[in-house]
Amino acid sequence: MADRRLQVFHAVARLLSFTKAAEVLHMTQPAVTFQIRQLEDQFDTRLFDRTHNRVSLTEAGKIVFEYSERIFEQYNEMENAIREMTNDISGSLTIGASTTISEYMLPSLLGEFNAKNPDVRLRLRVSNTEGIVSMVENNVIDLGVVEGLVNNKNLLVEVCRQDDLVLIVPPTHALAGKDNVKLKEVLEYPFICREEGSGTREVVLDYMYALGMDKHAMNACLELGSPEAVKGAVEAGMGVSIVSSASIGKELRLGSLIAIPLDPPLTRDFSFVRQRQKFKVRAMEELLEFARTYCENLKKQQ
C-alpha cells in the first residue's frame, strides 16, 4: 500500500547508501536511483547530495525523511491494529543472527515456529555480532540474536540463554586427557581464533583481560571466519581453540574433537536485540514469546 518511491527513499536515507539500500530492498542499484529521481522530480528539488562517494540528505531530504518516518510508523500501527482485530498472525520478519547462533540454535527454533505460524514469512541474515547489532540499529532487520554483551542503549536487549565456551583439541593432543585447563596453558599452543567483530572472539579477549593476560597474546592467532572453519582447523591439528559448546555436538559424538572446560569457567549470554519501537508487531511478539519458551526449555535440558 505504501508509496514505493517513499519506501526506497526511506531506505536510502536511513542507510545513507544507494548500494546498501538496493541490497535491503532486493533491487538493483539503477532501480533505486530511478525511484529517487522520480521522487525528486515530484518535489522539484534534490533530496540527496552525492559528493566524494558519500551520500547525505539535503535540507529538503531531511524534511521528507522526518515525515516518511511518521508515515511508515502510522502505516505499521494501522496494519497491526487490523491484524489484532482479526486475530491474524501474518506478515514478514527479517531476523539476523551471528554465525554460531544461525548455524546451531536458530534452525530448529525457526523451523518449529514456522510450522505453527505458516503465514509468517521469515528471512535470515547472517553476520558477526557487530554486524547484526548494526543492522538492528539501522532497521535493516527486525530482530537480532547475538552472542555476548551488547552496549547499545538505543536497543532493547533481552537475554535468551547462557552459553558455555570450552577448549577444543584433537583426541591426540597433549591436553586431551585433562579435566579442565587454565588459559595460560592454552596459549602455550598455536591458537585458532575468529575474526574481529565476532562475539566469540570478544568474549575470549574479555576473559583474557580479566585474568591479567597480555592483550597482545592472541595477535598471532590464525583468524578464521566461521565456527566450521575453526573446528576443521583444530581437527587437522593446526592448533587449539575456544568455541561455543552448542557448536560441537556432532564432533563430540564422532570423537573427532575433545572438549575441555576452562578454569575458571567461561560463559556468555545469547540475547535478542531489537529496536525500541513505539508500536508492537503481532508477528514479532509471537516470535519473541515462542523464542522465550524455546530458550526456557533448553535451560531445563542443560
Coordinates of C-alpha atoms in Angstrom, one line a residue:
M1 CA 0.0 0.0 0.0
A2 CA 2.8 2.5 0.9
D3 CA 4.3 4.6 -1.9
R4 CA 7.2 2.5 -3.4
R5 CA 9.2 5.7 -4.1
L6 CA 8.9 6.8 -0.5
Q7 CA 9.9 3.3 0.7
V8 CA 13.0 3.4 -1.4
F9 CA 13.8 7.0 -0.3
H10 CA 13.4 6.0 3.4
A11 CA 15.8 3.1 3.0
V12 CA 18.5 5.2 1.3
A13 CA 18.0 8.0 3.9
R14 CA 18.4 5.5 6.7
L15 CA 21.4 3.8 5.4
L16 CA 22.9 6.8 3.5
S17 CA 23.9 4.4 0.8
F18 CA 22.3 3.5 -2.5
T19 CA 24.2 0.2 -2.6
K20 CA 23.1 -0.9 0.8
A21 CA 19.5 0.2 0.2
A22 CA 19.4 -1.9 -3.0
E23 CA 20.6 -4.9 -1.0
V24 CA 18.0 -4.5 1.7
L25 CA 15.2 -3.8 -0.8
H26 CA 16.3 -6.7 -3.2
M27 CA 16.5 -4.2 -6.0
T28 CA 19.3 -3.2 -8.5
Q29 CA 21.1 0.0 -7.7
P30 CA 19.9 1.6 -11.0
A31 CA 16.3 0.8 -10.0
V32 CA 16.9 2.5 -6.6
T33 CA 18.4 5.6 -8.3
F34 CA 15.4 5.7 -10.7
Q35 CA 12.9 5.7 -7.9
I36 CA 14.8 8.5 -6.1
R37 CA 14.9 10.6 -9.2
Q38 CA 11.2 10.2 -9.7
L39 CA 10.6 11.5 -6.1
E40 CA 13.0 14.4 -6.6
D41 CA 11.1 15.3 -9.9
Q42 CA 7.8 15.2 -8.0
F43 CA 9.1 17.6 -5.3
D44 CA 11.2 19.5 -7.9
T45 CA 14.2 19.6 -5.6
R46 CA 17.2 17.4 -4.8
L47 CA 16.8 15.1 -1.7
F48 CA 20.4 13.8 -1.5
D49 CA 23.8 15.3 -2.0
R50 CA 26.3 12.9 -3.6
T51 CA 29.9 14.1 -3.2
H52 CA 33.2 12.3 -2.8
N53 CA 31.4 8.9 -2.8
R54 CA 29.3 10.0 0.2
V55 CA 25.6 10.4 0.4
S56 CA 23.9 13.0 2.7
L57 CA 20.4 14.4 3.0
T58 CA 19.7 17.9 1.8
E59 CA 17.5 20.2 3.9
A60 CA 14.5 19.1 1.8
G61 CA 15.6 15.5 2.2
K62 CA 15.7 15.8 6.0
I63 CA 12.1 17.1 5.9
V64 CA 10.9 14.2 3.7
F65 CA 12.7 11.7 5.9
E66 CA 11.1 13.1 9.0
Y67 CA 7.6 12.8 7.5
S68 CA 8.3 9.4 6.0
E69 CA 9.3 8.1 9.5
R70 CA 5.9 9.2 10.8
I71 CA 4.0 7.8 7.7
F72 CA 5.6 4.3 8.0
E73 CA 5.1 4.2 11.7
Q74 CA 1.4 5.0 11.4
Y75 CA 1.1 2.6 8.5
N76 CA 2.6 -0.2 10.6
E77 CA 0.3 0.8 13.5
M78 CA -2.7 0.6 11.2
E79 CA -1.7 -2.8 9.8
N80 CA -1.1 -4.2 13.2
A81 CA -4.4 -2.9 14.6
I82 CA -6.3 -4.7 11.8
R83 CA -4.3 -7.9 12.5
E84 CA -5.1 -7.7 16.2
M85 CA -8.8 -7.2 15.4
T86 CA -8.9 -10.2 13.1
N87 CA -6.6 -12.3 15.2
D88 CA -4.3 -12.6 12.2
I89 CA -0.7 -13.6 12.7
S90 CA 1.0 -13.0 9.3
G91 CA 3.5 -10.8 7.6
S92 CA 7.2 -11.0 7.1
L93 CA 10.1 -10.8 9.6
T94 CA 13.8 -10.4 8.9
I95 CA 15.9 -12.0 11.6
G96 CA 19.7 -11.5 11.8
A97 CA 21.9 -13.9 13.8
S98 CA 25.6 -14.2 14.5
T99 CA 27.3 -17.2 12.8
T100 CA 27.3 -19.5 15.8
I101 CA 23.6 -18.9 16.6
S102 CA 22.4 -19.1 13.0
E103 CA 24.1 -22.5 12.5
Y104 CA 23.4 -24.2 15.8
M105 CA 20.4 -22.7 17.5
L106 CA 18.1 -21.0 15.0
P107 CA 17.3 -23.7 12.5
S108 CA 15.3 -25.8 15.0
L109 CA 13.7 -22.7 16.6
L110 CA 12.6 -21.1 13.3
G111 CA 11.5 -24.5 11.9
E112 CA 9.2 -25.1 14.9
F113 CA 7.9 -21.5 14.8
N114 CA 7.2 -21.7 11.0
A115 CA 5.3 -25.0 11.4
K116 CA 3.0 -23.3 13.9
N117 CA 2.8 -20.0 12.0
P118 CA 2.9 -20.8 8.3
D119 CA 1.6 -17.3 7.3
V120 CA 4.6 -15.5 8.8
R121 CA 7.4 -15.3 6.2
L122 CA 10.8 -15.5 7.8
R123 CA 14.1 -14.2 6.3
L124 CA 17.5 -14.8 7.9
R125 CA 20.6 -12.6 7.6
V126 CA 23.9 -13.9 8.9
S127 CA 26.8 -11.8 10.1
N128 CA 29.1 -11.5 13.2
T129 CA 27.7 -9.9 16.3
E130 CA 29.0 -6.4 15.5
G131 CA 27.3 -6.6 12.0
I132 CA 24.0 -7.8 13.4
V133 CA 23.8 -5.1 16.1
S134 CA 24.5 -2.5 13.3
M135 CA 21.6 -4.0 11.2
V136 CA 19.2 -3.8 14.1
E137 CA 20.2 -0.2 14.8
N138 CA 19.7 0.8 11.1
N139 CA 16.4 -1.1 10.8
V140 CA 17.8 -3.4 8.2
I141 CA 16.4 -6.4 10.2
D142 CA 13.6 -6.7 12.7
L143 CA 15.3 -8.9 15.3
G144 CA 18.8 -9.8 16.1
V145 CA 20.1 -12.8 18.0
V146 CA 23.7 -12.4 19.1
E147 CA 26.4 -13.6 21.4
G148 CA 28.0 -11.7 24.3
L149 CA 27.4 -8.2 25.7
V150 CA 25.6 -5.5 23.7
N151 CA 26.5 -2.0 24.8
N152 CA 23.9 0.0 22.8
K153 CA 21.4 2.0 24.9
N154 CA 19.3 2.7 21.8
L155 CA 18.3 -1.0 21.6
L156 CA 16.3 -3.4 23.7
V157 CA 18.4 -6.4 24.8
E158 CA 16.8 -9.5 26.3
V159 CA 18.9 -12.5 27.4
C160 CA 17.7 -15.8 25.9
R161 CA 20.1 -18.4 27.4
Q162 CA 23.6 -18.9 28.7
D163 CA 26.2 -20.5 26.6
D164 CA 29.3 -22.3 27.9
L165 CA 32.6 -21.9 26.0
V166 CA 35.1 -24.7 26.1
L167 CA 38.6 -25.5 24.7
I168 CA 38.6 -27.9 21.8
V169 CA 41.6 -30.1 20.9
P170 CA 42.1 -33.2 18.7
P171 CA 42.0 -36.5 20.5
T172 CA 45.8 -37.0 20.3
H173 CA 46.6 -33.6 21.8
A174 CA 48.7 -33.3 24.9
L175 CA 45.8 -31.5 26.8
A176 CA 43.1 -34.1 25.7
G177 CA 43.2 -36.0 29.0
K178 CA 42.7 -33.0 31.3
D179 CA 39.5 -32.4 33.3
N180 CA 39.9 -28.7 33.0
V181 CA 42.5 -26.2 31.7
K182 CA 43.8 -22.8 32.5
L183 CA 44.1 -20.1 29.8
K184 CA 47.8 -19.8 30.4
E185 CA 48.2 -23.5 29.4
V186 CA 46.0 -23.0 26.3
L187 CA 48.1 -20.1 25.0
E188 CA 51.3 -22.3 25.0
Y189 CA 49.9 -23.9 21.9
P190 CA 49.1 -22.4 18.4
F191 CA 45.7 -20.7 18.8
I192 CA 42.9 -20.5 16.2
C193 CA 40.5 -17.6 16.6
R194 CA 37.5 -16.0 15.0
E195 CA 37.7 -12.7 13.0
E196 CA 37.5 -9.2 14.5
G197 CA 33.8 -8.3 15.3
S198 CA 33.0 -11.9 16.2
G199 CA 31.2 -12.3 19.5
T200 CA 33.2 -15.4 20.4
R201 CA 36.5 -13.5 19.8
E202 CA 35.3 -10.6 22.0
V203 CA 34.3 -12.9 24.9
V204 CA 37.6 -14.7 24.8
L205 CA 39.5 -11.4 24.8
D206 CA 37.5 -10.1 27.7
Y207 CA 38.2 -13.3 29.6
M208 CA 41.9 -13.0 28.8
Y209 CA 42.0 -9.4 30.1
A210 CA 40.1 -10.3 33.3
L211 CA 42.7 -12.9 34.0
G212 CA 45.5 -10.3 33.6
M213 CA 46.9 -11.9 30.4
D214 CA 48.8 -9.8 27.8
K215 CA 46.3 -8.1 25.5
H216 CA 48.6 -9.0 22.6
A217 CA 48.7 -12.7 23.4
M218 CA 46.2 -13.5 20.6
N219 CA 47.7 -11.2 18.0
A220 CA 49.5 -14.1 16.3
C221 CA 46.4 -16.4 16.2
L222 CA 45.2 -17.9 12.9
E223 CA 42.0 -16.0 12.1
L224 CA 39.1 -17.9 10.5
G225 CA 35.6 -16.6 9.6
S226 CA 33.2 -19.3 10.8
P227 CA 32.8 -22.0 13.6
E228 CA 33.0 -24.8 11.0
A229 CA 36.4 -23.5 9.7
V230 CA 37.7 -23.2 13.2
K231 CA 36.7 -26.8 14.1
G232 CA 38.1 -28.1 10.8
A233 CA 41.5 -26.5 11.6
V234 CA 41.6 -27.9 15.1
E235 CA 40.6 -31.4 13.8
A236 CA 43.5 -31.1 11.3
G237 CA 46.0 -30.4 14.1
M238 CA 46.7 -26.8 13.2
G239 CA 46.1 -25.6 16.8
V240 CA 43.5 -25.3 19.6
S241 CA 40.5 -23.0 20.0
I242 CA 37.8 -21.9 22.4
V243 CA 34.3 -22.3 21.0
S244 CA 30.6 -22.5 22.0
S245 CA 29.7 -25.8 23.5
A246 CA 26.5 -25.6 21.4
S247 CA 28.6 -25.8 18.2
I248 CA 30.4 -29.1 18.8
G249 CA 27.7 -31.8 19.4
K250 CA 28.4 -33.7 16.2
E251 CA 32.2 -33.7 16.7
L252 CA 31.9 -34.9 20.3
R253 CA 29.6 -37.8 19.1
L254 CA 32.1 -38.7 16.3
G255 CA 35.1 -38.4 18.6
S256 CA 36.9 -36.1 16.2
L257 CA 37.3 -33.4 18.9
I258 CA 37.7 -33.3 22.7
A259 CA 36.1 -30.5 24.8
I260 CA 37.8 -29.4 27.9
P261 CA 36.1 -26.9 30.4
L262 CA 38.1 -23.8 31.2
D263 CA 39.3 -22.9 34.7
P264 CA 37.7 -20.6 35.7
P265 CA 34.6 -21.4 33.5
L266 CA 33.8 -19.1 30.6
T267 CA 30.2 -18.3 29.8
R268 CA 28.3 -15.7 27.8
D269 CA 24.7 -14.8 27.0
F270 CA 22.8 -15.4 23.8
S271 CA 20.5 -12.3 23.5
F272 CA 17.6 -10.9 21.5
V273 CA 18.3 -7.4 20.2
R274 CA 15.6 -5.1 18.7
Q275 CA 14.6 -1.5 18.2
R276 CA 12.7 0.4 20.9
Q277 CA 9.6 0.7 18.7
K278 CA 6.5 2.7 19.8
F279 CA 4.2 0.1 18.3
K280 CA 4.0 -3.7 18.6
V281 CA 4.0 -6.0 15.6
R282 CA 1.9 -9.1 16.2
A283 CA 4.2 -11.5 14.3
M284 CA 7.2 -10.2 16.2
E285 CA 5.5 -10.6 19.6
E286 CA 4.5 -14.1 18.7
L287 CA 8.1 -15.0 17.6
L288 CA 9.6 -13.5 20.8
E289 CA 7.2 -15.3 23.0
F290 CA 7.9 -18.6 21.1
A291 CA 11.6 -18.0 21.4
R292 CA 11.4 -17.3 25.1
T293 CA 9.6 -20.6 25.7
Y294 CA 12.1 -22.4 23.4
C295 CA 15.1 -21.0 25.4
E296 CA 13.4 -21.9 28.7
N297 CA 13.1 -25.5 27.5
L298 CA 16.7 -25.5 26.5
K299 CA 17.7 -24.3 30.0
K300 CA 15.7 -27.2 31.6
Q301 CA 17.6 -29.7 29.4
Q302 CA 21.0 -28.4 30.4

